C-alpha atoms as a printed R data frame, in Angstrom:
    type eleno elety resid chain resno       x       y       z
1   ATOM     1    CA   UNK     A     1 -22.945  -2.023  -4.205
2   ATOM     2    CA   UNK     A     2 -20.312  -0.873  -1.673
3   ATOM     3    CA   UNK     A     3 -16.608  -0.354  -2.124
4   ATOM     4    CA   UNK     A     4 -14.364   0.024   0.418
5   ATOM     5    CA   UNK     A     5 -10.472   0.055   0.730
6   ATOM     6    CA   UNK     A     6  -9.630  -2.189   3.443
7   ATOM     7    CA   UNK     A     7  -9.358   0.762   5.660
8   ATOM     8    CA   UNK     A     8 -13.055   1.882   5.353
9   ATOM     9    CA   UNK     A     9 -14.407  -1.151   5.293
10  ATOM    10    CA   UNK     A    10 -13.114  -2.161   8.854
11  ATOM    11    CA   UNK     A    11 -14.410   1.186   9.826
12  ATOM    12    CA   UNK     A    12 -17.676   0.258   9.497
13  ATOM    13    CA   UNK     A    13 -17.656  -3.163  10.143
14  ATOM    14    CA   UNK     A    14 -18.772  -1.904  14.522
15  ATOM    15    CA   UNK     A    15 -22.003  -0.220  13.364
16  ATOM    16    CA   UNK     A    16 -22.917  -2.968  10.433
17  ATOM    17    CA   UNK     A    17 -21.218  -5.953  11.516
18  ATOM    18    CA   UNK     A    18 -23.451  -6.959  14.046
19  ATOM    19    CA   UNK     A    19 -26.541  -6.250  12.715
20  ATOM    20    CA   UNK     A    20 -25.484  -8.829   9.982
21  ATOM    21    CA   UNK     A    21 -26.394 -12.958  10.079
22  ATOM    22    CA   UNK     A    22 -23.694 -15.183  11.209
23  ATOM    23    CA   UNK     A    23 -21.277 -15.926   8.755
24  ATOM    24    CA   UNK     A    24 -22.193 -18.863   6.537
25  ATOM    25    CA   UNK     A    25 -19.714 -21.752   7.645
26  ATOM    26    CA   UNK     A    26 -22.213 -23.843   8.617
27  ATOM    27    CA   UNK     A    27 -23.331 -26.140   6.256
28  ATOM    28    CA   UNK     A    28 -26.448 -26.528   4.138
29  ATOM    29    CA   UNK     A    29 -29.205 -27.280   6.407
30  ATOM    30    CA   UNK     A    30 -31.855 -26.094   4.066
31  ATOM    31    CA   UNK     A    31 -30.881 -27.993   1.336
32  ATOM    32    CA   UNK     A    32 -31.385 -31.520   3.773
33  ATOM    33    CA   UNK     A    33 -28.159 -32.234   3.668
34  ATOM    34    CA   UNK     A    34 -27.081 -33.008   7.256
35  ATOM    35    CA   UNK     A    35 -23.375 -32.465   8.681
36  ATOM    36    CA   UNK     A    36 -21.116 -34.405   5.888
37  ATOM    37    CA   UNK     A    37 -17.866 -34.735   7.324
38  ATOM    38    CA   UNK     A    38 -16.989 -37.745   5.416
39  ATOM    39    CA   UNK     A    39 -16.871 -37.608   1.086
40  ATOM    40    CA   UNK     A    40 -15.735 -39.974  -1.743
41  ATOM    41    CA   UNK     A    41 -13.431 -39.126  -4.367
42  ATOM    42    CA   UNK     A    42 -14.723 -40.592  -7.845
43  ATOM    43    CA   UNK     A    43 -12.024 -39.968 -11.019
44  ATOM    44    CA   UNK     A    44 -13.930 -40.092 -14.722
45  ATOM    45    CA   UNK     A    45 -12.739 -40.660 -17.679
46  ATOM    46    CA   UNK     A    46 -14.738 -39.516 -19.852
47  ATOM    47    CA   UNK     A    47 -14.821 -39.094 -23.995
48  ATOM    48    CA   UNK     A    48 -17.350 -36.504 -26.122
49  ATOM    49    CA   UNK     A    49 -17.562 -38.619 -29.049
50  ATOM    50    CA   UNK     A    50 -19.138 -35.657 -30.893
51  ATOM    51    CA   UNK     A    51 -15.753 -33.790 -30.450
52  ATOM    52    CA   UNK     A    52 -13.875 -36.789 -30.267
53  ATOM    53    CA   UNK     A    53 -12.373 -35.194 -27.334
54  ATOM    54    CA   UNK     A    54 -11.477 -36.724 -23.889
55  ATOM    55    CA   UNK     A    55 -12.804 -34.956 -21.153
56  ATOM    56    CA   UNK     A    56 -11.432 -36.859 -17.700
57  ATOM    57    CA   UNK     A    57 -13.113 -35.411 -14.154
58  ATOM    58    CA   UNK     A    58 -12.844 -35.625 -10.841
59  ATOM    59    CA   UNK     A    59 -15.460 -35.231  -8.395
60  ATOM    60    CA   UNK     A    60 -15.910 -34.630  -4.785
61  ATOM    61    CA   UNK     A    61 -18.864 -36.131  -3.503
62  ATOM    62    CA   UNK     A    62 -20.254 -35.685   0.265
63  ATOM    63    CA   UNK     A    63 -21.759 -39.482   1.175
64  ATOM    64    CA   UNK     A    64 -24.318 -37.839   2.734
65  ATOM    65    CA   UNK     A    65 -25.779 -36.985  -0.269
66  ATOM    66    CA   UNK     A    66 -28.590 -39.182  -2.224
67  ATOM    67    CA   UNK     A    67 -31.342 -38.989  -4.716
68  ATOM    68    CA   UNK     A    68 -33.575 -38.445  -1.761
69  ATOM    69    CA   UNK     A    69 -30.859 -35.233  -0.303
70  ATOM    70    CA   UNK     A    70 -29.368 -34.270  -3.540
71  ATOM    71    CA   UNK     A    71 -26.162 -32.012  -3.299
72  ATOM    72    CA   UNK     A    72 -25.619 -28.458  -4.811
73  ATOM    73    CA   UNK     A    73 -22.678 -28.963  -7.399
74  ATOM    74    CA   UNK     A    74 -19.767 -26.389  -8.091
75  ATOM    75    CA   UNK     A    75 -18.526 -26.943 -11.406
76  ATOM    76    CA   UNK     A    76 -14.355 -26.433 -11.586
77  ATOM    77    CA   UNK     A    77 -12.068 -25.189 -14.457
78  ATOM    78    CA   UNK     A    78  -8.662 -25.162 -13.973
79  ATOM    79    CA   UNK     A    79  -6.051 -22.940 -15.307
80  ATOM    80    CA   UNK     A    80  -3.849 -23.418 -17.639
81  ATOM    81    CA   UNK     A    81  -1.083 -26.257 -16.965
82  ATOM    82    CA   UNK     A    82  -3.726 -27.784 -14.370
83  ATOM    83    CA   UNK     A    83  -5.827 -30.872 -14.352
84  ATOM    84    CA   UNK     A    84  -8.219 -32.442 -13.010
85  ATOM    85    CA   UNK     A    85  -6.446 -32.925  -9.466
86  ATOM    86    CA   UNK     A    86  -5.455 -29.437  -8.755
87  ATOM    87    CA   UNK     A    87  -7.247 -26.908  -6.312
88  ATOM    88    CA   UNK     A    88  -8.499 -29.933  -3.652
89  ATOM    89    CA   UNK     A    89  -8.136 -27.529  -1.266
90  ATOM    90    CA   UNK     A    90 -11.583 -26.223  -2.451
91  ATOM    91    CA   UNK     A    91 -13.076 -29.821  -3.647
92  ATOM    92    CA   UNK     A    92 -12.739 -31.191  -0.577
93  ATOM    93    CA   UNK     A    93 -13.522 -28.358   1.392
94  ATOM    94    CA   UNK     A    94 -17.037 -28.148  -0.424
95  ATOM    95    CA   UNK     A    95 -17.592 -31.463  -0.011
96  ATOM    96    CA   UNK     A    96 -16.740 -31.185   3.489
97  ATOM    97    CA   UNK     A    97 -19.360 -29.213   4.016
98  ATOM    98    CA   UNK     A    98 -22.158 -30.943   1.702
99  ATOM    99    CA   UNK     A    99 -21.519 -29.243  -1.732
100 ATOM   100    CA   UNK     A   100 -20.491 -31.587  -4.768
101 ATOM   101    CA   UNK     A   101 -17.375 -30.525  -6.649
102 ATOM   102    CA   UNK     A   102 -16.834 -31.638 -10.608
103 ATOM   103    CA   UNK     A   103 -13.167 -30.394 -11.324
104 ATOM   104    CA   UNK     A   104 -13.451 -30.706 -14.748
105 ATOM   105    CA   UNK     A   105  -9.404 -31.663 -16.768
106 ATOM   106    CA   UNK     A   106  -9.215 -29.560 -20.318
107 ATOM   107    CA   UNK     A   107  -7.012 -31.636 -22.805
108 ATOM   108    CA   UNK     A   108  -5.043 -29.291 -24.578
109 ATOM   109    CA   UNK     A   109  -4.285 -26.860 -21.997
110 ATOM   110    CA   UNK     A   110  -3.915 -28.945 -18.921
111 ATOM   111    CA   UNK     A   111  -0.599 -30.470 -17.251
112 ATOM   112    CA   UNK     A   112   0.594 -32.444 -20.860
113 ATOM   113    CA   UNK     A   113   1.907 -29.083 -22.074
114 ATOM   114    CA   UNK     A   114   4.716 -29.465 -19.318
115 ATOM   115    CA   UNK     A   115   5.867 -32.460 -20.738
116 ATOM   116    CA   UNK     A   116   7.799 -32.928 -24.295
117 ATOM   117    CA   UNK     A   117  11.063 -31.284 -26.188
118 ATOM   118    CA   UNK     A   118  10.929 -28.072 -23.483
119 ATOM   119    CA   UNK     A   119  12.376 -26.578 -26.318
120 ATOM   120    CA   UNK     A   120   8.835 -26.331 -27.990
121 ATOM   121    CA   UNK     A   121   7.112 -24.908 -24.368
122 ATOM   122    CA   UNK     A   122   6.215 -21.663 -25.375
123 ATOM   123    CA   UNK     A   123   4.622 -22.559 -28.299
124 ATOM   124    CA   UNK     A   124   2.722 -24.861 -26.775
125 ATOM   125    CA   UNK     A   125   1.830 -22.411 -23.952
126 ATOM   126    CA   UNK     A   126   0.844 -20.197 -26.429
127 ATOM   127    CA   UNK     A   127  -1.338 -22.762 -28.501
128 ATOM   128    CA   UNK     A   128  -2.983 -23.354 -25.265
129 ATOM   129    CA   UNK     A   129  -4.253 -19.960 -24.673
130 ATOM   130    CA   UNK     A   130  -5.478 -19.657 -28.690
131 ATOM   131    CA   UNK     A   131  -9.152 -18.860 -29.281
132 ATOM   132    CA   UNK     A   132  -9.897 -23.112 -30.274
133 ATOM   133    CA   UNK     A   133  -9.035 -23.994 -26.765
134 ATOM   134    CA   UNK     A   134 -10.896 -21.089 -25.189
135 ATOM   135    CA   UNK     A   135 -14.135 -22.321 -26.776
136 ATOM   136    CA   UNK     A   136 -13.438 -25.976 -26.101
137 ATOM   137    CA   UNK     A   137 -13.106 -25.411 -22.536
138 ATOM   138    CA   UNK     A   138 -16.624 -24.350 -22.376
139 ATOM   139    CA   UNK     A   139 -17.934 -27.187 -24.200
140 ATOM   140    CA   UNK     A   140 -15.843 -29.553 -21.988
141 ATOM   141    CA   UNK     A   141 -17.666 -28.112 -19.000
142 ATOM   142    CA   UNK     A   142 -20.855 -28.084 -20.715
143 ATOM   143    CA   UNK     A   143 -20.201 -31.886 -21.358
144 ATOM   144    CA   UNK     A   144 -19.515 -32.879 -18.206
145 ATOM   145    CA   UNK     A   145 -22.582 -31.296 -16.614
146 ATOM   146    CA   UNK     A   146 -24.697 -33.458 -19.395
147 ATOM   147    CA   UNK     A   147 -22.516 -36.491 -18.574
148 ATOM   148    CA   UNK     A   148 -22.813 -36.195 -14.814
149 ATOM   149    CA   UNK     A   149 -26.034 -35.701 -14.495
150 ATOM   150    CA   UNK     A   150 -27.040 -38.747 -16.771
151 ATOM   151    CA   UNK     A   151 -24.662 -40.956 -14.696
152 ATOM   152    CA   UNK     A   152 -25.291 -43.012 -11.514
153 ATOM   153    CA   UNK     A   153 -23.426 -40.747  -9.535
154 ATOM   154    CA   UNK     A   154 -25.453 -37.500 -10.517
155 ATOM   155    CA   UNK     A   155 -28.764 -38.966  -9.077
156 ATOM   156    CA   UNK     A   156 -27.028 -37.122  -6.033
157 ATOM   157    CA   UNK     A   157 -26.694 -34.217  -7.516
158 ATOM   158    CA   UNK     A   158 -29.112 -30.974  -7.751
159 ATOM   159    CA   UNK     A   159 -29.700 -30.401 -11.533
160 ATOM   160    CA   UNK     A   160 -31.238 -26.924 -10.146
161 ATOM   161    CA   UNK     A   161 -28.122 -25.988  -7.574
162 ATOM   162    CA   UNK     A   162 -25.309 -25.676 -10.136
163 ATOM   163    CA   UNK     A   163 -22.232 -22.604  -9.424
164 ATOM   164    CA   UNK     A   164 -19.369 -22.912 -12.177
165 ATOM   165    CA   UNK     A   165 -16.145 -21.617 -10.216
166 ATOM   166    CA   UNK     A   166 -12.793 -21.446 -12.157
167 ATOM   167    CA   UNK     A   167  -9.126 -19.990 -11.624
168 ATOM   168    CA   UNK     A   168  -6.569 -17.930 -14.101
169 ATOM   169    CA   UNK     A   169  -7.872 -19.340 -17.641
170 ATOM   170    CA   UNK     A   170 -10.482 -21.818 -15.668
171 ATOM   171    CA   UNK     A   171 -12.046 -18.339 -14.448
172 ATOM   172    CA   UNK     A   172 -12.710 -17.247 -18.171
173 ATOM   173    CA   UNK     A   173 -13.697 -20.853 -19.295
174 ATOM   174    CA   UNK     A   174 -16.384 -19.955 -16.465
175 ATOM   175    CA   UNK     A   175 -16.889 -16.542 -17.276
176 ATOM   176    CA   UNK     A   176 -18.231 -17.815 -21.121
177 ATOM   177    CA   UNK     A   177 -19.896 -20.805 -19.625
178 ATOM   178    CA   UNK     A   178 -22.251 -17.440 -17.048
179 ATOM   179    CA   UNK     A   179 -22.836 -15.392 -20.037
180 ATOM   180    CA   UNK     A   180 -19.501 -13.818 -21.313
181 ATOM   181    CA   UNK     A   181 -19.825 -13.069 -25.036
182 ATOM   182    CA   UNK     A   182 -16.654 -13.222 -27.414
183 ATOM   183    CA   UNK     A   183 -16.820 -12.493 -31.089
184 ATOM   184    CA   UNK     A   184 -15.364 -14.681 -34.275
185 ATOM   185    CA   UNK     A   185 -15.107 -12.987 -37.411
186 ATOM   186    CA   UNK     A   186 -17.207 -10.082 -35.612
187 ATOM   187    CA   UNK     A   187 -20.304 -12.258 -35.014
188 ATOM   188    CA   UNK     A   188 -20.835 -12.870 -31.471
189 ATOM   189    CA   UNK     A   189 -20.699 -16.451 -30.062
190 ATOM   190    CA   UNK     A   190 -23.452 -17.460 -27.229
191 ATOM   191    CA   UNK     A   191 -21.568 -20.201 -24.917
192 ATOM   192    CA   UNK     A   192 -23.627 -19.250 -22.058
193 ATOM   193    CA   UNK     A   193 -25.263 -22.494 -20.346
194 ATOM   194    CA   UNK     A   194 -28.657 -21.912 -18.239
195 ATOM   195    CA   UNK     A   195 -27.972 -24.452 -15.854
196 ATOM   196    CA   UNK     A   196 -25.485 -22.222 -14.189
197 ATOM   197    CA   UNK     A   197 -26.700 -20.346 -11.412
198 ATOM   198    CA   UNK     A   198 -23.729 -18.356  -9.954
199 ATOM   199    CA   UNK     A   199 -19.740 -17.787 -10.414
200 ATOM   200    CA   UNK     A   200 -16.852 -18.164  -8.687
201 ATOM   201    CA   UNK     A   201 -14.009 -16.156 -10.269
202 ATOM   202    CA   UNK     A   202 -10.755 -16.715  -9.238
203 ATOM   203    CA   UNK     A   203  -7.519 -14.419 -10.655
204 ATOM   204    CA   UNK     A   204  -9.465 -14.069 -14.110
205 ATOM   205    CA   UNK     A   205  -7.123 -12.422 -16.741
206 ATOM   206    CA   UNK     A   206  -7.977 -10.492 -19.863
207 ATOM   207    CA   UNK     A   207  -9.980 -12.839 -22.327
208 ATOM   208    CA   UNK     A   208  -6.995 -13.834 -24.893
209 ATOM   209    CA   UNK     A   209  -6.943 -11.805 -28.285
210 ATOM   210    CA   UNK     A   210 -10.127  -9.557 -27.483
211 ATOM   211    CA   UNK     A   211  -9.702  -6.111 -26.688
212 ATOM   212    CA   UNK     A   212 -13.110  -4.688 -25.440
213 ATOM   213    CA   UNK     A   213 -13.551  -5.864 -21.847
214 ATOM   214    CA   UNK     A   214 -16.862  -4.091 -21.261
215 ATOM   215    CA   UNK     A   215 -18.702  -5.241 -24.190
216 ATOM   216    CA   UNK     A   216 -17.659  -9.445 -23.356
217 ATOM   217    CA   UNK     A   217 -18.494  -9.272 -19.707
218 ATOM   218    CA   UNK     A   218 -21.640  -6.962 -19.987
219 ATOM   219    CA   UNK     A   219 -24.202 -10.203 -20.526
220 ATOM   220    CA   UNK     A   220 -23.256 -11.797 -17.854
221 ATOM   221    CA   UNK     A   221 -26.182 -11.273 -15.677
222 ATOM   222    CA   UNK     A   222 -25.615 -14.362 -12.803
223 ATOM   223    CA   UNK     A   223 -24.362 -13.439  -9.395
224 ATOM   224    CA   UNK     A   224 -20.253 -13.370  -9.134
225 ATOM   225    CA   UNK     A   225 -18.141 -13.731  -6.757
226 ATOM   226    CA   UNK     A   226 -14.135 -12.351  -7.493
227 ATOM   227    CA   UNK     A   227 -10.898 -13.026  -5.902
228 ATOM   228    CA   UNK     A   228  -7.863 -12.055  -6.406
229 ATOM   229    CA   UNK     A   229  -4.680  -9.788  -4.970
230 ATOM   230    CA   UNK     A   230  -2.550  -7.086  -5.173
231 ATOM   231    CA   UNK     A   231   0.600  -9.201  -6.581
232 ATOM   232    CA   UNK     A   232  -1.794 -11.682  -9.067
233 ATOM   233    CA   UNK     A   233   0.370 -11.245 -11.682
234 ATOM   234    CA   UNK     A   234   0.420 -13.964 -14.913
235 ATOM   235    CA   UNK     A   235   3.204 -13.851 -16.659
236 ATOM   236    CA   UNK     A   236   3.942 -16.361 -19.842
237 ATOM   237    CA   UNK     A   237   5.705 -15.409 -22.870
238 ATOM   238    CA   UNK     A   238   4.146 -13.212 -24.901
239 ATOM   239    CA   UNK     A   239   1.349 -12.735 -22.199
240 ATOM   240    CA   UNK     A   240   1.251 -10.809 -19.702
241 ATOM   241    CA   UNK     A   241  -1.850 -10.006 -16.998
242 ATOM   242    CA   UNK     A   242  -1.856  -7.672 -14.075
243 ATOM   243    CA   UNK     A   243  -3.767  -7.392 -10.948
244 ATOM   244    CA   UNK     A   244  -5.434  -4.396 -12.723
245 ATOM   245    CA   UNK     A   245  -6.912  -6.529 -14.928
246 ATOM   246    CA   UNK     A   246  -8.364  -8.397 -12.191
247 ATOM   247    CA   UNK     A   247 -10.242  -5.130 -11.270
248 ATOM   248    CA   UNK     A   248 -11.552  -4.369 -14.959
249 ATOM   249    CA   UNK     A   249 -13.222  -7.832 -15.016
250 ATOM   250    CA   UNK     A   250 -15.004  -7.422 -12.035
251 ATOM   251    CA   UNK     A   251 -16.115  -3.891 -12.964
252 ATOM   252    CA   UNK     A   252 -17.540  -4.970 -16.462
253 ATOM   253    CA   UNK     A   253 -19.053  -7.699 -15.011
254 ATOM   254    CA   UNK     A   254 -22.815  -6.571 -15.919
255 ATOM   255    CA   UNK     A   255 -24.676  -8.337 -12.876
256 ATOM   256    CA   UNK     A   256 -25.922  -6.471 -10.306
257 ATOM   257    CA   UNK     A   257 -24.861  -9.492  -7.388
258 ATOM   258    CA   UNK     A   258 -21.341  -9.094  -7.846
259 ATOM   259    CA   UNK     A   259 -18.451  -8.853  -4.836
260 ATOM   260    CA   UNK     A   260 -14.585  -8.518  -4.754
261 ATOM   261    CA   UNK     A   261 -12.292  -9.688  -2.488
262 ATOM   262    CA   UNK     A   262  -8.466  -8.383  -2.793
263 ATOM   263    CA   UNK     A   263  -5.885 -10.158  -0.770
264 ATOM   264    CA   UNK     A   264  -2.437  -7.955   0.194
265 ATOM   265    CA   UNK     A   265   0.633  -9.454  -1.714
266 ATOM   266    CA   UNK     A   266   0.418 -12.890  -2.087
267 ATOM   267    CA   UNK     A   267   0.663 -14.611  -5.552
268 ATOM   268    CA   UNK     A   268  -1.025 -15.877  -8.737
269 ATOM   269    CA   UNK     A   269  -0.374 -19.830  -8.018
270 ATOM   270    CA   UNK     A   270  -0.797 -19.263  -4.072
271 ATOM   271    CA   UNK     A   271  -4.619 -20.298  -5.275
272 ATOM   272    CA   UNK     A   272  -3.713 -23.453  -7.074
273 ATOM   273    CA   UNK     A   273  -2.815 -26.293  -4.596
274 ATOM   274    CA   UNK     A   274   1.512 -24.957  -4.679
275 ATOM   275    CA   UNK     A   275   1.807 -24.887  -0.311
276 ATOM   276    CA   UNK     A   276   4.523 -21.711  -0.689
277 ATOM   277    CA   UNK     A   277   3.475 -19.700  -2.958
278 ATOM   278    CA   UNK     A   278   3.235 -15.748  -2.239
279 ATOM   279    CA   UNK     A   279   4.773 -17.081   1.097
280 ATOM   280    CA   UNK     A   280   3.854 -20.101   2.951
281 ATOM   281    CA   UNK     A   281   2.070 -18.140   6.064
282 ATOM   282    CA   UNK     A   282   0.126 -16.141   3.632
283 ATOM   283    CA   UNK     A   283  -0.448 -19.495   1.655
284 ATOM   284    CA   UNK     A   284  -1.966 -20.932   4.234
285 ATOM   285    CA   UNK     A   285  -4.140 -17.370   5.317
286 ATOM   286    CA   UNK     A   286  -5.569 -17.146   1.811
287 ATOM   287    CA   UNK     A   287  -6.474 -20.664   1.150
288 ATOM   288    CA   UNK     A   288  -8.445 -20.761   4.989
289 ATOM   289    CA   UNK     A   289 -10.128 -17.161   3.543
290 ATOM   290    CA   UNK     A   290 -11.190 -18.215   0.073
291 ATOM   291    CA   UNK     A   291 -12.983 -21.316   1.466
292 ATOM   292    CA   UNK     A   292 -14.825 -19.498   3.816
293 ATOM   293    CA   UNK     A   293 -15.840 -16.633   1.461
294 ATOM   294    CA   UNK     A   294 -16.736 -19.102  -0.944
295 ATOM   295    CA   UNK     A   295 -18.674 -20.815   1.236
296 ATOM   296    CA   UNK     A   296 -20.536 -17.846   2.328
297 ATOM   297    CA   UNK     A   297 -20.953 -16.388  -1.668
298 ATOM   298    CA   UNK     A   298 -22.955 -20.145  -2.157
299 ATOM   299    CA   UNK     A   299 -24.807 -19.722   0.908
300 ATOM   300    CA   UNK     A   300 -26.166 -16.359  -0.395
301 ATOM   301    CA   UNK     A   301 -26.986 -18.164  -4.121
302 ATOM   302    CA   UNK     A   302 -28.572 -21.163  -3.112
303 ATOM   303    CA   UNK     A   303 -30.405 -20.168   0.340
304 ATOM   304    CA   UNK     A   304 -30.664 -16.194  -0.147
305 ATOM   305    CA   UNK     A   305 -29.057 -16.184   3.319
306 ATOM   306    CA   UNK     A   306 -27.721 -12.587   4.277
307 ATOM   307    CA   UNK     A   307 -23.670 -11.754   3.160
308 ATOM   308    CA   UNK     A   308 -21.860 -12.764   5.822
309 ATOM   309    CA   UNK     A   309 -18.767 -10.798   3.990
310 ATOM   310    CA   UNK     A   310 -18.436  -8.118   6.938
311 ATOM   311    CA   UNK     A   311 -17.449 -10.617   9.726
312 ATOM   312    CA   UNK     A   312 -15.411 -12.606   7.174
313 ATOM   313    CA   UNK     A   313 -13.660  -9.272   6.500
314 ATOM   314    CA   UNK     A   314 -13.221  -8.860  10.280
315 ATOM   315    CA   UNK     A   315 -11.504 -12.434  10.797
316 ATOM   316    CA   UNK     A   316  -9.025 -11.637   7.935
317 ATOM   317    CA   UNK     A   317  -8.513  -7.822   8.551
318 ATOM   318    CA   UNK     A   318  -4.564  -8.862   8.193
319 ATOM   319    CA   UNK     A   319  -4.490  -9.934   4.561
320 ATOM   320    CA   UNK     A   320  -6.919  -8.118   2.706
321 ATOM   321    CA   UNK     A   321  -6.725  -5.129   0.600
322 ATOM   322    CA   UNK     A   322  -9.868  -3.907  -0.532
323 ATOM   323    CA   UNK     A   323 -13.533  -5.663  -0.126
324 ATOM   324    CA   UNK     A   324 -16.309  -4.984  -2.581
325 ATOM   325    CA   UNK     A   325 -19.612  -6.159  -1.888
């Protein structure tokens, strides 16, 4: 692993940079999926009857994709207040550029808690973040892989090509669902599901009500990518998580494929779809950045092609803080 400040890291960046493979913006040739331009939008409503539980989706779906050219699939939490049609930015980005993206709506701790006697918000903010919704988030997510892969629409998909991705409490929902272990009356729980090959952690905060970071983020073993920056600050009442903890995570993370990305300023929500968040030039910057890094951090999963993080780093030398890779 190497860790840089920003400083450093453009230091090197004329004696490694070039020695390095193109950055990967280009598709995914070696998966057959040609050029997709052009994707389909498919909402789901969907119900676990074994947890009596509605589970609605969204998903992003490149038309270039068949049974015969089956696409990778991200699999998308969001964070808390969010639903299924938050972060398109990155849905239709992926799909864009031949990846399939499930963004996956948790009842309970999605957009319904902004509604009702406001009065009654904090507790219901709180509620939200309690260890029962924690743990139904995962199975939500593990649902809707089963579901969409036994549907119509998942004869498209790559059973074998599966990255969960996640932002604020959608990054720990996907943190659990790579390997994350929490503990209920002291007894570990396994949420872990094998069909997920990578993660995409976006602005993850401390894992609600546990204390020891190391010993819940040790197992997981899949490759991770981590964003975040230097003003991700969450703030509810009675809650509070800093950019530090942003930093822990990604330390404690026990694989050995892991990279950081820290942007400079910016904003907790400027990652959700909000246009002016952390400043609407920076908005914009960060968005572009975390698309392309993303891209790249798949690229390197699913066709072991080379990091392309140095000449990323180079392209946004203005907003970035400190690179880890």
């Amino acid at each position: 692993m190497v860790h840089f400040s920003r400083r450093q890291f453009l230091k090197q960046l004329p004696a490694t940079g070039l020695a390095l493979a193109a950055p990967s913006l280009a598709l995914f040739p070696l998966l057959g999926l040609a050029s997709a331009s052009a994707f389909q939008i498919h909402d789901l409503d969907w119900l676990d009857d074994a947890r009596e539980r509605p589970v609605p989706v969204r998903l992003y779906q490149p038309i270039a994709s068949s049974s015969a050219a089956p696409a990778p699939l991200i699999i998308f939490s969001h964070g808390i207040g969010g639903s299924r049609l938050g972060y398109s930015y990155l849905g239709s980005y992926w799909a864009s550029h031949g990846l399939a993206s499930l963004h996956v709506q948790h009842i309970g701790s999605d957009r319904s808690i902004w509604f009702g006697n406001p009065f009654n918000l904090v507790s219901r903010l709180q509620e939200a973040a309690q260890e029962q919704e924690a743990l139904a988030r995962v199975f939500d997510l593990r649902f809707a892989l089963t579901q969409i892969l036994r549907d119509p629409l998942g004869q498209a998909i790559n059973p074998n090509q599966i990255i969960a991705a996640g932002h604020s409490y959608g990054a720990n929902t996907t943190l659990l669902a790579s390997g994350a272990r929490v503990n209920r009356d002291n007894i570990p729980i396994e949420l872990s599901d094998s069909r997920i090959k990578a993660a995409i952690v976006i602005s993850a905060p401390r894992f609600y009500g546990q204390k020891s970071v190391d010993s819940i983020l040790q197992p997981v073993r899949l490759p991770t990518l981590h964003i975040t920056a230097t003003e991700d600050n969450i703030q509810i009442p009675g809650y509070f998580s800093g950019y530090p903890d942003r930093l822990a995570i990604f330390e404690a993370i026990g694989s050995e494929r892991k990279a950081l990305a820290v942007f400079e300023g910016g904003s907790h929500s400027m990652f959700t779809d909000r246009t002016r968040s952390g400043g609407a030039v920076l908005n914009h910057q960060v968005k572009e950045a975390t698309q392309e890094l993303s891209l790249d951090f798949i690229a390197q999963v699913l066709n072991n092609q080379e990091s392309g993080i140095p000449s990323w780093a180079m392209r946004h030398e203005a907003i970035l803080s400190k690179v880890i890779s």
